[in-house]
CSV table of C-alpha atoms in Angstrom, one decimal:
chain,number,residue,atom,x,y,z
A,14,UNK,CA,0.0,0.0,0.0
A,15,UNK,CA,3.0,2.7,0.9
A,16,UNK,CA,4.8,1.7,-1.5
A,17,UNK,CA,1.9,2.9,-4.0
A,18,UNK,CA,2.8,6.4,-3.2
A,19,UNK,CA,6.6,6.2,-4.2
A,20,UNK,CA,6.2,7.5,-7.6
A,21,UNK,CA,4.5,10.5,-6.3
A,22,UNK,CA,7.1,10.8,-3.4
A,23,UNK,CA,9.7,10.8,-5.6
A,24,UNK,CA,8.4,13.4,-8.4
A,25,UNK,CA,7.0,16.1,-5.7
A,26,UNK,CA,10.9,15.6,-3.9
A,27,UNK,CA,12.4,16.3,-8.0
A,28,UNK,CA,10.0,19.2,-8.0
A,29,UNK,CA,11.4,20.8,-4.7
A,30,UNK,CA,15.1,20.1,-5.8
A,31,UNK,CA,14.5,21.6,-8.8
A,32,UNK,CA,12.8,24.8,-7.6
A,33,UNK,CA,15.5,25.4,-4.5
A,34,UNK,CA,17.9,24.3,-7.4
A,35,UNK,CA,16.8,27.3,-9.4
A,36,UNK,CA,16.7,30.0,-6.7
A,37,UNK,CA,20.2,29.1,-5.5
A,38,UNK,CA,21.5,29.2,-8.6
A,39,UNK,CA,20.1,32.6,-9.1
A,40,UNK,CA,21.8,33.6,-6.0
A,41,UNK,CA,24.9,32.5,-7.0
A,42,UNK,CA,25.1,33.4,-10.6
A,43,UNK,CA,23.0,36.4,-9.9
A,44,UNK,CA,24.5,40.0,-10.1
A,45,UNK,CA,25.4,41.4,-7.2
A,46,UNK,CA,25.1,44.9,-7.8
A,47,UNK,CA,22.4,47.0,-5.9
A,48,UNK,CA,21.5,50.0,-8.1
A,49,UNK,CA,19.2,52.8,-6.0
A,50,UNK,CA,16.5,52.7,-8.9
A,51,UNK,CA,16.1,49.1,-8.0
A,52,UNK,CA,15.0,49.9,-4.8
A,53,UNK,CA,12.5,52.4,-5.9
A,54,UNK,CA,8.6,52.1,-5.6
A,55,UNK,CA,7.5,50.9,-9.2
A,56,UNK,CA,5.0,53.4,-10.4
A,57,UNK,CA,4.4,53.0,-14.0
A,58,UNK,CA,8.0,54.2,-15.1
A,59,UNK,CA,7.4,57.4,-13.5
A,60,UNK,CA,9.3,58.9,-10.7
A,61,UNK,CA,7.0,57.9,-7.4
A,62,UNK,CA,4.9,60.8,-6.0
A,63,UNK,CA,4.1,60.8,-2.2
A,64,UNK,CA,4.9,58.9,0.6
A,65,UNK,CA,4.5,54.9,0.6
A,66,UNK,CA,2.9,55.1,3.6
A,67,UNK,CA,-0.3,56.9,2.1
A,68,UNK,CA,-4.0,56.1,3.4
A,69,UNK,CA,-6.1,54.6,0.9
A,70,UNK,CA,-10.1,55.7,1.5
A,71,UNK,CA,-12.6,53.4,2.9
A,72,UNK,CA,-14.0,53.4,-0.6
A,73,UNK,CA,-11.6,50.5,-1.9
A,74,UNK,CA,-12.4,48.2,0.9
A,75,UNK,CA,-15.9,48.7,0.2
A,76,UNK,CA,-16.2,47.6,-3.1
A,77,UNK,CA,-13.2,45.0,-2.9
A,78,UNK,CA,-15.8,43.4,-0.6
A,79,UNK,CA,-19.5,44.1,-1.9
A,80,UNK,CA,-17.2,42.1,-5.3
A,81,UNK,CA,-16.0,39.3,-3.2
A,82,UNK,CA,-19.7,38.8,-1.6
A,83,UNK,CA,-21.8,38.8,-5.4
A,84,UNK,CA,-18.6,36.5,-6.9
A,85,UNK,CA,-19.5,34.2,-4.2
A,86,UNK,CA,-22.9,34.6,-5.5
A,87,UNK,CA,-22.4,34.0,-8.9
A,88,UNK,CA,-20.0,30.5,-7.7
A,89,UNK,CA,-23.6,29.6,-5.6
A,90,UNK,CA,-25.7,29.9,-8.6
A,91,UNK,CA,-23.6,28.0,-10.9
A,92,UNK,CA,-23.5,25.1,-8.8
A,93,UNK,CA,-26.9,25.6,-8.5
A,94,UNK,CA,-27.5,25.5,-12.8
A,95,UNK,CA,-25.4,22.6,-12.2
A,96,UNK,CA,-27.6,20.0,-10.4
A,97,UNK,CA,-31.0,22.0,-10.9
A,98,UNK,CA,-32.6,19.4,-12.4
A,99,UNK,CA,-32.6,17.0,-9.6
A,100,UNK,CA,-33.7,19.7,-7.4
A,101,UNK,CA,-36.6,20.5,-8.5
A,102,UNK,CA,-39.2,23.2,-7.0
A,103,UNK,CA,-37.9,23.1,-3.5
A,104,UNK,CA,-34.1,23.8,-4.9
A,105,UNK,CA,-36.0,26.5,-7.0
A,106,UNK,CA,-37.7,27.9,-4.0
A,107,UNK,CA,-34.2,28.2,-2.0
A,108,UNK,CA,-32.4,29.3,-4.8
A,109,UNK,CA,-35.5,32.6,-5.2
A,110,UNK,CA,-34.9,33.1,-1.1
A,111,UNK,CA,-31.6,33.2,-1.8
A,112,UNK,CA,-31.2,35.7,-4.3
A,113,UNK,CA,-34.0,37.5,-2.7
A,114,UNK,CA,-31.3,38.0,0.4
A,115,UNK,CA,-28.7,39.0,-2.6
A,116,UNK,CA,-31.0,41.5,-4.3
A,117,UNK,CA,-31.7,43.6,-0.6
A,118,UNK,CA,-28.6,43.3,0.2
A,119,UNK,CA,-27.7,45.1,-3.3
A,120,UNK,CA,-30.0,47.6,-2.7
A,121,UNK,CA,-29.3,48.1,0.9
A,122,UNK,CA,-25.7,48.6,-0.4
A,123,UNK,CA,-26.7,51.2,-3.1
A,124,UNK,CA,-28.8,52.9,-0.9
A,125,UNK,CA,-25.8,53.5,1.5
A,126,UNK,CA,-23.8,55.0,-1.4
A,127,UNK,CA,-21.1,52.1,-1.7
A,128,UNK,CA,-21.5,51.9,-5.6
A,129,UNK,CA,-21.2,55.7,-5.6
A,130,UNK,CA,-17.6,56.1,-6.1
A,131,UNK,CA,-17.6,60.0,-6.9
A,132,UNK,CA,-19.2,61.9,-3.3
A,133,UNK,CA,-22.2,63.7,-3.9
A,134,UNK,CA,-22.0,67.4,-3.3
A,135,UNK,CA,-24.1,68.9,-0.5
């Protein structure tokens, strides 16, 4: 029975080898020059502006999250396409509750102003 899994032992240590082969070889090969520009902030070739220690407004979060909460959504409904058939009405019925939840919690989230991304004057 163990000795089933020697093949795959053996291939996943080769893998490893060969990957901490490669980044010690880099190290030793490598350059060892350290240039200021490498050390630089990347900022789509342009000289950084600011410091990298700068805030970033609520805003972001917001909508990094409301995009992770409907991609879960849309990963729920297409399991759900997937096996709908043997369902039937009762998966039906929970899948409608479900998006029910998902379309007042969209427009709870649009009344609050999340999807806004320019502030409204007052």
């Amino acid at each position: 029975m163990l000795l089933d899994y020697f093949p795959i032992f053996i291939m996943a240590s080769l893998a490893m080898a060969f990957a901490g082969g490669t980044v010690l070889a880099s190290f030793w090969v490598g350059p060892r020059q350290d240039k200021s520009e490498k050390l630089d902030t990347y900022e789509c070739g342009m000289p950084p502006i600011g410091t990298p220690h700068e805030r970033f407004n609520v805003k972001f979060f917001l909508v990094a999250m409301v995009f992770v909460i409907f991609d879960i959504e849309i990963v729920f409904l297409f399991l759900w396409a997937v096996i709908f058939r043997r369902l039937g009405w009762f998966g039906l019925a929970e899948m409608g509750i479900f998006l029910m939840i998902l379309v007042f919690a969209l427009l709870y989230v649009w009344e609050k102003g999340v999807l806004e991304w320019a502030s409204k004057a007052k």
